[in-house]
Short mmCIF file of C-alpha atoms in Angstrom, two decimals:
data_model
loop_
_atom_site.label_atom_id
_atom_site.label_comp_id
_atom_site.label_asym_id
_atom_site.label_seq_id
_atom_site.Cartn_x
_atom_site.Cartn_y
_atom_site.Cartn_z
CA UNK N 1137 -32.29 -18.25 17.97
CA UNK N 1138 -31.53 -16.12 14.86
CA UNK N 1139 -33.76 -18.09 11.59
CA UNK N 1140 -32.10 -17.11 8.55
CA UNK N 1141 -33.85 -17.55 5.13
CA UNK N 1142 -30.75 -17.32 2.22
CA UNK N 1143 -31.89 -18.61 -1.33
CA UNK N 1144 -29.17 -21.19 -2.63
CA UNK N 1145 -26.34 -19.89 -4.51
CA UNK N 1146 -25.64 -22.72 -6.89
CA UNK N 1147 -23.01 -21.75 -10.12
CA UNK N 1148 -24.35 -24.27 -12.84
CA UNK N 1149 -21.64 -23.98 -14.74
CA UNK N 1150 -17.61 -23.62 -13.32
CA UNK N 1151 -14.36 -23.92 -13.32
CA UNK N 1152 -11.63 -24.03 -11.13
CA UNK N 1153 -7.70 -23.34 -11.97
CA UNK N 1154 -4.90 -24.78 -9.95
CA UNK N 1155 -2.13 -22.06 -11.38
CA UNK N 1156 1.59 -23.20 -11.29
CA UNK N 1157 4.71 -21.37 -13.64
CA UNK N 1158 4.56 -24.26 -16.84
CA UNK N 1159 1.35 -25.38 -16.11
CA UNK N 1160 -2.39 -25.28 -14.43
CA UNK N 1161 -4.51 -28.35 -14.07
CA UNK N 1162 -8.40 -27.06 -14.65
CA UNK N 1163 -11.34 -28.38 -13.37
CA UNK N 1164 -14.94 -28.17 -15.02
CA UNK N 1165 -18.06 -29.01 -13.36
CA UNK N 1166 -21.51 -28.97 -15.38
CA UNK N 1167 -24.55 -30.00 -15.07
CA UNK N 1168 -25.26 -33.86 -15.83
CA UNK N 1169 -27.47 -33.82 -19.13
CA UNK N 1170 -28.46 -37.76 -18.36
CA UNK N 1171 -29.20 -38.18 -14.66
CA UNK N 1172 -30.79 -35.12 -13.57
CA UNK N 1173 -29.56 -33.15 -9.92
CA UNK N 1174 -26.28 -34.50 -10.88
CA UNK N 1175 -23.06 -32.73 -11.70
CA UNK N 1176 -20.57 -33.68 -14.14
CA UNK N 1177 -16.33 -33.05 -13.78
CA UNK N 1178 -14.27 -32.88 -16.22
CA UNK N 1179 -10.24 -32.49 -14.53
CA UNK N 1180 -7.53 -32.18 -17.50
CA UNK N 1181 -3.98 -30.55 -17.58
CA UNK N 1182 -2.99 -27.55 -19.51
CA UNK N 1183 0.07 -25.42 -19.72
CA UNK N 1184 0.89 -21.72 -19.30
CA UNK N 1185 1.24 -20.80 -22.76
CA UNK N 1186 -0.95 -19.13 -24.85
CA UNK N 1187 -1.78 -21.36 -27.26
CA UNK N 1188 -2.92 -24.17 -24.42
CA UNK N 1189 -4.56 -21.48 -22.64
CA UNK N 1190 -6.73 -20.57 -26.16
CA UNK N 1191 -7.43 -24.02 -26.24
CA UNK N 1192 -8.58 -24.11 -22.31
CA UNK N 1193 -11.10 -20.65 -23.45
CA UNK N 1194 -12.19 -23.24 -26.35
CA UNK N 1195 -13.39 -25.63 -24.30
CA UNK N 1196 -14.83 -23.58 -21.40
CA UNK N 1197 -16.86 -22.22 -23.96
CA UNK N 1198 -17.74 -25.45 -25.52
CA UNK N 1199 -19.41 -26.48 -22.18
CA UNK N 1200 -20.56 -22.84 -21.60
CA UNK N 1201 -19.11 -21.98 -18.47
CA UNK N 1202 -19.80 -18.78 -16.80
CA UNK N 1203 -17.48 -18.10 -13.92
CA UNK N 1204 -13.51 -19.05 -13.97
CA UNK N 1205 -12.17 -19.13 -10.28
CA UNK N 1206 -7.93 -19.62 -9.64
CA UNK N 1207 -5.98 -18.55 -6.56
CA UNK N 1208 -3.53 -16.02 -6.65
CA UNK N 1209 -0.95 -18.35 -6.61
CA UNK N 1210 3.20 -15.72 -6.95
CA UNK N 1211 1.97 -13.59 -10.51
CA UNK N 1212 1.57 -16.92 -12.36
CA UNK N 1213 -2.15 -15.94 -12.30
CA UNK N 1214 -1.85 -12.83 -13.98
CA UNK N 1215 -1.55 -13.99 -17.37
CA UNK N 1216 -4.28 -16.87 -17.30
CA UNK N 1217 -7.19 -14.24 -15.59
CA UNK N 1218 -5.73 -11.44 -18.19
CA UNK N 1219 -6.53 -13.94 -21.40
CA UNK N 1220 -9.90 -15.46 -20.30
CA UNK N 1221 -11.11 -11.82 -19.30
CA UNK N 1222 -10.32 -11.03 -22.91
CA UNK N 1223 -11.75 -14.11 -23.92
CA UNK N 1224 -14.93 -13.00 -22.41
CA UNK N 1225 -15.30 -14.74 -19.52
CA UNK N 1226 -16.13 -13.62 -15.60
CA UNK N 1227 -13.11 -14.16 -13.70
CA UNK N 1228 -12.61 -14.74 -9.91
CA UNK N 1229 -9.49 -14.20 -8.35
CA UNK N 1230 -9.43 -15.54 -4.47
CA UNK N 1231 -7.00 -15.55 -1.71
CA UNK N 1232 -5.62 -18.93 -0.80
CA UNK N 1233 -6.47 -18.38 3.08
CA UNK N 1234 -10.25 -18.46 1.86
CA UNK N 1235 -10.26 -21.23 0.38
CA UNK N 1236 -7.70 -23.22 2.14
CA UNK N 1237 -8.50 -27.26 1.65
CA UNK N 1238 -9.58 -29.28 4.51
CA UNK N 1239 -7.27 -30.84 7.10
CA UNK N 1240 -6.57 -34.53 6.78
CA UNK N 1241 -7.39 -34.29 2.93
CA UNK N 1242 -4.54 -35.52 0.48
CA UNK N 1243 -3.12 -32.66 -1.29
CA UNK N 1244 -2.10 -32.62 -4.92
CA UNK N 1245 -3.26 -30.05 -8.08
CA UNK N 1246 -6.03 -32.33 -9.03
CA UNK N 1247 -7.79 -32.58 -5.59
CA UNK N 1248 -6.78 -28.67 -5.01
CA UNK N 1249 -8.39 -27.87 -8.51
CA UNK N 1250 -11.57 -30.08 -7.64
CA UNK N 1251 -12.09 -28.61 -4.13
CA UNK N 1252 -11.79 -25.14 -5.50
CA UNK N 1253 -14.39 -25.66 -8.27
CA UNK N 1254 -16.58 -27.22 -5.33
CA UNK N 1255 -16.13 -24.05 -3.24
CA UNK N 1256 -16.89 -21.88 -5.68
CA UNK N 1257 -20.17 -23.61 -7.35
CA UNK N 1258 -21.77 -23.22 -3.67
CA UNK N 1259 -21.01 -19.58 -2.83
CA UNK N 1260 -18.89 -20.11 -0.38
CA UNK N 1261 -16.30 -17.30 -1.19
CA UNK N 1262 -15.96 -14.12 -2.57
CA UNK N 1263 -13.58 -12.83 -5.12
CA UNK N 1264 -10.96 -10.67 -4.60
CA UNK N 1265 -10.65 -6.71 -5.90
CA UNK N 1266 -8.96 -6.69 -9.39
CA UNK N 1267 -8.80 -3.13 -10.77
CA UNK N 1268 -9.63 -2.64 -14.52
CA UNK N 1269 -7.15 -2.69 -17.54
CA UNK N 1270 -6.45 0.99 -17.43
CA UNK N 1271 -5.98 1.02 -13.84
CA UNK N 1272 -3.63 -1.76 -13.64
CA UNK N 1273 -1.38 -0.08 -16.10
CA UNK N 1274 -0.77 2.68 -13.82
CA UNK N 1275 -0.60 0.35 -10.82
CA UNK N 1276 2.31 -1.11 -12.99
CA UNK N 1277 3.99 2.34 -13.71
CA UNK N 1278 3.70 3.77 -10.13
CA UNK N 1279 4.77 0.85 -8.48
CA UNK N 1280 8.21 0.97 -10.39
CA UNK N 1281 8.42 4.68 -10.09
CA UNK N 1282 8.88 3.50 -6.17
CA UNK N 1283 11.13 0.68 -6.89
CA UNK N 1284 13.29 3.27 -8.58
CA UNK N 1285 13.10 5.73 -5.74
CA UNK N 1286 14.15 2.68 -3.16
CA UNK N 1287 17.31 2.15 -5.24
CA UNK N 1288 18.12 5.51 -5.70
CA UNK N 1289 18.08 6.32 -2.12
CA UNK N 1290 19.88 2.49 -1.32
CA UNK N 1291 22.44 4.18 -3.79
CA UNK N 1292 22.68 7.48 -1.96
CA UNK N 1293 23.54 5.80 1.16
CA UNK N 1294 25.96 3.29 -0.01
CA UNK N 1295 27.96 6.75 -1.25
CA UNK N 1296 27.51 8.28 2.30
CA UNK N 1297 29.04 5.14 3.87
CA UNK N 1298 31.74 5.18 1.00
CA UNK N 1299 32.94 8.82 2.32
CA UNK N 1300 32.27 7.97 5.39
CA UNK N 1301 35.00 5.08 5.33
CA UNK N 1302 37.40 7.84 3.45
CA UNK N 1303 36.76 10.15 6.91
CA UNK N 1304 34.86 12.65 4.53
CA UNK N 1305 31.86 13.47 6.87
CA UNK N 1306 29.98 15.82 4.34
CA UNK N 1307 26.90 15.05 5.41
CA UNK N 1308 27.20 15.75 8.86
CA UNK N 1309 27.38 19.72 7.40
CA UNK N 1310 25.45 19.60 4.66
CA UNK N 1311 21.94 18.50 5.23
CA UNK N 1312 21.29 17.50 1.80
CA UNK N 1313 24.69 15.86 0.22
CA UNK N 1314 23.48 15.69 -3.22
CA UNK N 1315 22.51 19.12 -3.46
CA UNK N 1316 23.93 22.08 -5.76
CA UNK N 1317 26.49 22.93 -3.88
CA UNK N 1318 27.37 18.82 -2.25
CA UNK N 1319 27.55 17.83 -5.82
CA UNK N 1320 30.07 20.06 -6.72
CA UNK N 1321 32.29 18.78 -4.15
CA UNK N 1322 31.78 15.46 -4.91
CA UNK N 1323 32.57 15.97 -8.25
CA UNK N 1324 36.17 17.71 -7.26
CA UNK N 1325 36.63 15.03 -5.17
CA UNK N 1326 36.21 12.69 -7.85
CA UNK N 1327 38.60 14.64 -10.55
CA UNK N 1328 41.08 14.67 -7.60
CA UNK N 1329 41.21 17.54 -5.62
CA UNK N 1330 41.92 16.86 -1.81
CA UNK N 1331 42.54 20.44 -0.08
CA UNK N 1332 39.63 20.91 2.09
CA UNK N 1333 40.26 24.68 1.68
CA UNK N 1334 39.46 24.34 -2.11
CA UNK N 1335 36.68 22.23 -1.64
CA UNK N 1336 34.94 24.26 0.98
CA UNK N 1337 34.87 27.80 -1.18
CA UNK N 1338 32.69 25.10 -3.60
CA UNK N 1339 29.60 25.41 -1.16
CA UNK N 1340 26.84 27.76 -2.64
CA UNK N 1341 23.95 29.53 -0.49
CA UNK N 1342 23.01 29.35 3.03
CA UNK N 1343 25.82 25.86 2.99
CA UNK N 1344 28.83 29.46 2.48
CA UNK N 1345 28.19 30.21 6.27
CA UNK N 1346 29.25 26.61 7.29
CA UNK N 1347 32.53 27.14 5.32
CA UNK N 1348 34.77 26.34 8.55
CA UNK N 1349 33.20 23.33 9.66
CA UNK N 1350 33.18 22.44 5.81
CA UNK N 1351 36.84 22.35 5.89
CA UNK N 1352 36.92 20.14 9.29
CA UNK N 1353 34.48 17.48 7.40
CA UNK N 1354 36.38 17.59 4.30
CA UNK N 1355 39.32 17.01 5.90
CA UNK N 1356 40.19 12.96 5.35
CA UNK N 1357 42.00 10.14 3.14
CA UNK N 1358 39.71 9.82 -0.14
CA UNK N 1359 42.13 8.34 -2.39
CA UNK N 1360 41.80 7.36 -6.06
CA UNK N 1361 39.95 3.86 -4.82
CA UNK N 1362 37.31 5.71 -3.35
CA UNK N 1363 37.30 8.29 -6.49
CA UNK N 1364 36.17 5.18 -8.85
CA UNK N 1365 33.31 4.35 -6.26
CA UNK N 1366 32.24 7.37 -5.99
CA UNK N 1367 31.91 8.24 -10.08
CA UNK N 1368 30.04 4.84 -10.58
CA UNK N 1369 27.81 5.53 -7.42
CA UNK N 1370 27.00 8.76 -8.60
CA UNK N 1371 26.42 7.92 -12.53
CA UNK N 1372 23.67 5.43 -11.55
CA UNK N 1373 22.07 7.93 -8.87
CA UNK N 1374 21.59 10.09 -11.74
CA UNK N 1375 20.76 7.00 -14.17
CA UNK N 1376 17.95 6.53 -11.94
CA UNK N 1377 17.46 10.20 -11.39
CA UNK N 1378 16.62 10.35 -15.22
CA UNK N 1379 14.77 7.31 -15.39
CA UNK N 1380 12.44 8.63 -12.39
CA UNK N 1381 11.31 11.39 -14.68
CA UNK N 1382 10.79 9.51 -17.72
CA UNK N 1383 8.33 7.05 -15.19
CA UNK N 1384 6.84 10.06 -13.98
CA UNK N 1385 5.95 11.61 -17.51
CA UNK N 1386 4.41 8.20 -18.73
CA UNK N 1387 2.52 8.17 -15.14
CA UNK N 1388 0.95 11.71 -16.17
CA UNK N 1389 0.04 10.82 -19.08
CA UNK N 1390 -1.72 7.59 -18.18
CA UNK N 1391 -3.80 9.44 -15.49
CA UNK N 1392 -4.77 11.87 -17.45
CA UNK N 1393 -8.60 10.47 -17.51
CA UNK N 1394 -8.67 10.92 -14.05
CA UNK N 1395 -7.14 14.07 -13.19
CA UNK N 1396 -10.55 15.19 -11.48
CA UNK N 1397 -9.89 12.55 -8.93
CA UNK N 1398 -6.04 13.36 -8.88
CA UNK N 1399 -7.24 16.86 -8.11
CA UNK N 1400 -9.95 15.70 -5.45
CA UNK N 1401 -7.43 13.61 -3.43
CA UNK N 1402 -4.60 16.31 -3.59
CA UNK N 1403 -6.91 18.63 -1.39
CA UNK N 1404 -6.08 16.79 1.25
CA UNK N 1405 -3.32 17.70 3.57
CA UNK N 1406 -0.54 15.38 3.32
CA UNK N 1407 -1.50 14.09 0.30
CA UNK N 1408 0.42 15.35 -2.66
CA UNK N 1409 0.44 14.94 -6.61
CA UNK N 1410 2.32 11.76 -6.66
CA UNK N 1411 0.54 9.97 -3.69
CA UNK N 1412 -2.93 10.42 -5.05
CA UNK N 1413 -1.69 9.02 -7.83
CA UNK N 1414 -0.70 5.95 -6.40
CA UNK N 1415 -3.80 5.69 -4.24
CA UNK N 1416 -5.95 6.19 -7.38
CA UNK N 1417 -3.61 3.12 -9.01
CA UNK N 1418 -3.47 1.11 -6.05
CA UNK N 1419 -7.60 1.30 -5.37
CA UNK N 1420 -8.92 2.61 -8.55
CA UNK N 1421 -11.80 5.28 -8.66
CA UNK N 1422 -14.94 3.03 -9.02
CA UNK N 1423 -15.96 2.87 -5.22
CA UNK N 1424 -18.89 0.43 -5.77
CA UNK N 1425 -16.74 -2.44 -5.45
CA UNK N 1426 -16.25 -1.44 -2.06
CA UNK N 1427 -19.96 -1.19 -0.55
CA UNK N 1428 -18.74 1.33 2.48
CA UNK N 1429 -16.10 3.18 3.67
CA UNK N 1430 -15.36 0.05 6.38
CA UNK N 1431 -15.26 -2.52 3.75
CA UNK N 1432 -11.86 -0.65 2.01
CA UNK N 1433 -10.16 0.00 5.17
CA UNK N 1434 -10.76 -3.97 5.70
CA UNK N 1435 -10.01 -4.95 2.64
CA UNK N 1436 -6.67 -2.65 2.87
CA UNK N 1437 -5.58 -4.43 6.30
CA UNK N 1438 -6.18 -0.85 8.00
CA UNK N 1439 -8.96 -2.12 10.32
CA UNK N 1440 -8.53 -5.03 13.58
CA UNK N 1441 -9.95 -8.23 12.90
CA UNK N 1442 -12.68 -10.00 14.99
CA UNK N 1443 -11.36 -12.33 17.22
CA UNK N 1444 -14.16 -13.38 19.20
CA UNK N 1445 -13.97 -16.63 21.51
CA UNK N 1446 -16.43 -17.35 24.66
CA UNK N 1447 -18.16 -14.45 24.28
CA UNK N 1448 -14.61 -12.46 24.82
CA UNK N 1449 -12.80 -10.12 22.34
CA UNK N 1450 -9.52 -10.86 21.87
CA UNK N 1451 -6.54 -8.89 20.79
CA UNK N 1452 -6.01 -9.29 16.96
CA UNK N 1453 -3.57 -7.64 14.09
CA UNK N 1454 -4.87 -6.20 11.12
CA UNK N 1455 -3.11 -8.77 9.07
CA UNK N 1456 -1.25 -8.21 5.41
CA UNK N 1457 -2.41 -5.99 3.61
CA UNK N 1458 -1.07 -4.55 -0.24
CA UNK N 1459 2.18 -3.64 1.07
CA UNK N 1460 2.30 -0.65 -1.71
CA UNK N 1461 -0.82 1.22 -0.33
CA UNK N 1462 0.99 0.48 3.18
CA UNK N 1463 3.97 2.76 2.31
CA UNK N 1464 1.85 5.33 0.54
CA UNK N 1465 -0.32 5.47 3.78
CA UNK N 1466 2.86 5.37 5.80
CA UNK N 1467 4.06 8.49 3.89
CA UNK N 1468 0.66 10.48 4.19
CA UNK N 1469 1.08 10.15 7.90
CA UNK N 1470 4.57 10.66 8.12
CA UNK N 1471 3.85 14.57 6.29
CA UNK N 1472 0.65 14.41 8.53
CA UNK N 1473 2.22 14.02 12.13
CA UNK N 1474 4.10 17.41 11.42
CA UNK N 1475 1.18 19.25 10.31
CA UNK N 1476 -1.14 21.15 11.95
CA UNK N 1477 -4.44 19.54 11.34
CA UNK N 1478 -6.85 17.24 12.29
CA UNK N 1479 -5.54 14.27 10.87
CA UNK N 1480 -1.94 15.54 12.42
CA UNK N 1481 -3.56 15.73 16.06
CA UNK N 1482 -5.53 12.48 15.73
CA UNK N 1483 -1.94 10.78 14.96
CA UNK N 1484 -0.49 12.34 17.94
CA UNK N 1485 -3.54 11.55 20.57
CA UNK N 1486 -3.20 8.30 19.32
CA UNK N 1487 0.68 7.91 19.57
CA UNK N 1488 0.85 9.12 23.21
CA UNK N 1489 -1.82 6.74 24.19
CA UNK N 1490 -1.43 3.74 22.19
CA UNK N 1491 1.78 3.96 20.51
CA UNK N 1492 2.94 4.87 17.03
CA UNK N 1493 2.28 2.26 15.05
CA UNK N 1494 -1.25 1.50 16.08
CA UNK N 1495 -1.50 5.66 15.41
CA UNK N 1496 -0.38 5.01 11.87
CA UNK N 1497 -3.33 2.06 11.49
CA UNK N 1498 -5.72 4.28 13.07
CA UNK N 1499 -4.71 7.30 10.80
CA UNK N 1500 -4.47 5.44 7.82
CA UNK N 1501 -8.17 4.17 8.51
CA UNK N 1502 -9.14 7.48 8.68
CA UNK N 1503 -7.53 8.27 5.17
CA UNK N 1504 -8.98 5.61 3.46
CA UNK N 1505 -12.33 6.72 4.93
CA UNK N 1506 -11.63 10.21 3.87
CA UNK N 1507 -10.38 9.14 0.34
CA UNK N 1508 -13.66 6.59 -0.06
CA UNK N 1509 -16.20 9.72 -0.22
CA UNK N 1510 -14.03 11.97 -2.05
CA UNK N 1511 -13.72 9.30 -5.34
CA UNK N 1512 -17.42 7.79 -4.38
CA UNK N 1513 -19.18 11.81 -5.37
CA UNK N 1514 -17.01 13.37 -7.94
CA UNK N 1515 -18.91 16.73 -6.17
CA UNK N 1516 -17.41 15.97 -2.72
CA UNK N 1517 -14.31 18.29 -1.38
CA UNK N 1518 -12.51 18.22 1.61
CA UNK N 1519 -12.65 20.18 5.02
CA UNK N 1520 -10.17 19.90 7.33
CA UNK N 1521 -11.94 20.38 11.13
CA UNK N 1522 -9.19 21.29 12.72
CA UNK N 1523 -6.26 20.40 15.17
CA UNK N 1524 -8.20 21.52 17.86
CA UNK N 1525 -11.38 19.67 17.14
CA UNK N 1526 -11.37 17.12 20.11
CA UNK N 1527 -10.75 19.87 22.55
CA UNK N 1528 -13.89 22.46 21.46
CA UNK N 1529 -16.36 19.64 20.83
CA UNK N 1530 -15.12 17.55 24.01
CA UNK N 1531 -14.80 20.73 26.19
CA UNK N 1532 -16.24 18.61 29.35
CA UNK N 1533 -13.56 15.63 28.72
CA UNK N 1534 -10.33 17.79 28.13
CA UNK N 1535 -11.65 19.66 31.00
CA UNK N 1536 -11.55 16.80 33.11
CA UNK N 1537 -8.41 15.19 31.63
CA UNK N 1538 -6.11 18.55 32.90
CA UNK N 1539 -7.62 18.36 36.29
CA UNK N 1540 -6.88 15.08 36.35
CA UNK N 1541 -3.54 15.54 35.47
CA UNK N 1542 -3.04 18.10 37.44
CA UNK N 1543 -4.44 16.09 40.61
CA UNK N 1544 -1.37 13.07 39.30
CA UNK N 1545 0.98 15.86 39.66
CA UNK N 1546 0.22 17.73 42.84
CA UNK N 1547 -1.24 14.50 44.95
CA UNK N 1548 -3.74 16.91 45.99
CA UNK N 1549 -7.22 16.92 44.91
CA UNK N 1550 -8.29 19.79 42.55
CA UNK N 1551 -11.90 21.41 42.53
CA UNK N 1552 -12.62 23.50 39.46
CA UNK N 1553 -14.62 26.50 40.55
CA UNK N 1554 -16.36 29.36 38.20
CA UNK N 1555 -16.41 33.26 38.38
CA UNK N 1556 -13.16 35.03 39.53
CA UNK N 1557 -12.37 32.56 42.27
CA UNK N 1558 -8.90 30.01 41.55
CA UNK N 1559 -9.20 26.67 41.81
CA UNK N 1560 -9.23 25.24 45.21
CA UNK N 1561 -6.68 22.55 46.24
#
């Protein structure tokens, strides 16, 4: 038997903040200044605005609280914990699964507020990671910037089914449609011109040797229907285009405090200007809120969960995870299972033995861990070890792994000898 000696983690003074869109019903507990060892509750209803929520920072002052807990209930919390952490006041934001009320219990704000206060007074949870101000304003621009890009490319392929319903099959030629020289055909199209002669002397560079099939994919029924699409597809692809840029500007210039980082993270293969940028906004550059390496892959969903039952492991997902450092991640490895590099190999060992998307978990882990040192010592750079890494240090195993594959192959058994002498079958 394991004897455990923890001090008790009592919070004297709390509160506790059941978070809806018009209103939050807060719950105070205090010490009892007439019966001693006793706590005092105070439950009352306030709205969302921010003259009720000035009053709430009144009175949590009044009866000196120190810690304000509230689930992170949609982004109705965002305002409430972004006004008391002005106010002055230590904020805890926790996930709902933590602190999930007990079966059997009736269920309304007011018992939800008072069990949450209870929870929190005892220690029983943790709060979750909430980057600072400046951080969170970049979180804000990046995260559009990829909103933008995920219309723009919706947009794009709402155009390419448009020509594709006229018969125009441009993109099956052209491997970027929205290129110099695909614009410029889309643009005769639209001011009317249908010879597919015409329109295939309009292709520019390397696109000029394709000029025959060109005229073969041009060759349809676009009519003035599909014209009208196709001007109001294209004016918001570059509406978008433009706004992209004007993101992107305000993105540079709000990350220019931590361009050391930026520069850090880019050495990385696979990771390029605008994805350390959104891993620097998605998990900030103060690693001490994240103790090791481990605890921001598990924190990021990147890591299995225990599921232990009878003294068996189970099989368990990772769980969900901030879907926007997800599709970063997803990217990284994307550019990284084309490249010739550690990472690149560990992605493919993985895939052929456990499939892809358990590689891209497994990779991503391995990102995170990289990324984790890199912003923890501002000194730190990073060394690729090579796509052939596993097979120099693990001579022995890859040895053994070709023999037996070659034994799987042959049927016949296969004895590795040294010298000038084959192998012997």
């Amino acid at each position: 038997m394991e004897a455990i000696d923890e001090p008790v983690q009592l919070v004297e003074r709390v509160a506790a903040l059941d978070i809806g869109k018009a209103g939050l019903m807060a719950c105070i507990r205090v010490p009892n200044d007439r019966a001693t060892g006793r706590r005092r509750q105070e439950v009352r209803e306030y709205a969302t605005t921010t003259g009720a929520l000035l009053r709430l920072a009144d009175r949590l002052r009044e009866l000196a609280v120190t810690r304000v807990a509230m689930e992170a209930t949609s982004d109705y919390w965002k305002p409430v914990f972004y006004l008391l952490e002005a106010e002055g006041f230590e904020c805890w934001l926790l996930n709902a699964t933590h602190v999930k009320n007990v079966p059997g219990r009736p269920k309304t704000d007011k018992l939800d507020a008072v069990w949450l206060a209870k929870v929190v007074e005892r220690g029983m949870c943790a709060p979750s990671f909430v980057p600072p101000k400046p951080i969170r304003r970049l979180r804000d621009l990046t995260r559009y910037r990829r909103c933008l890009i995920r219309d723009r490319t919706r947009e794009k392929q709402r155009l390419e089914k448009l020509l594709e319903d006229a018969q125009i099959k441009l993109s099956v030629v052209a491997s970027d449609m929205f290129g110099v020289s695909g614009r410029a055909i889309l643009a005769a199209l639209i001011a009317g011109q249908r010879d597919p002669q015409v329109l295939a002397e309009l292709a520019r560079g390397r696109l000029r040797s394709k000029i025959s099939q060109l005229r073969e994919a041009l060759t349809g029924h676009l009519d003035n229907h599909h014209a009208l699409l196709c001007a109001k597809m294209l004016d918001r692809v570059d509406a978008m285009t433009a706004d992209i840029a004007e993101v992107s500007t305000a993105i540079e210039a709000t990350i220019a405090p931590y361009e050391a980082q930026v520069t850090q993270l880019d050495e990385i293969t696979g990771i390029g200007v605008t994805c350390a940028q959104e891993l620097i906004a998605e998990l900030g550059v103060d690693m001490a809120v994240f103790p090791t390496a481990a605890h921001l892959a598990s924190w990021a969903r990147f890591a299995p969960r225990a599921n232990q039952s009878a003294g068996k492991n189970k099989p368990a997902t990772t769980g969900k995870g901030n879907p926007w450092l997800a599709s970063t991640l997803g990217e990284i490895t994307a550019v990284l299972a084309r490249s010739d590099t550690f990472l690149g190999e560990r992605y493919r060992r993985l895939s052929r033995r456990r499939g892809k998307l358990r590689a891209i978990v497994a990779t991503g882990n391995s990102i995170l861990t990289i990324v984790w040192h890199l912003l923890n010592d501002p000194n730190a750079h990073y060394h690729d070890l090579g796509a052939d890494f596993h097979d120099t240090r693990y001579h022995q195993r890859h040895q053994h792994n070709l023999i037996t594959q070659l034994e799987r192959l042959t049927g016949q058994k296969v004895t590795l000898t040294t010298g000038d002498q084959p192998a012997a079958a």
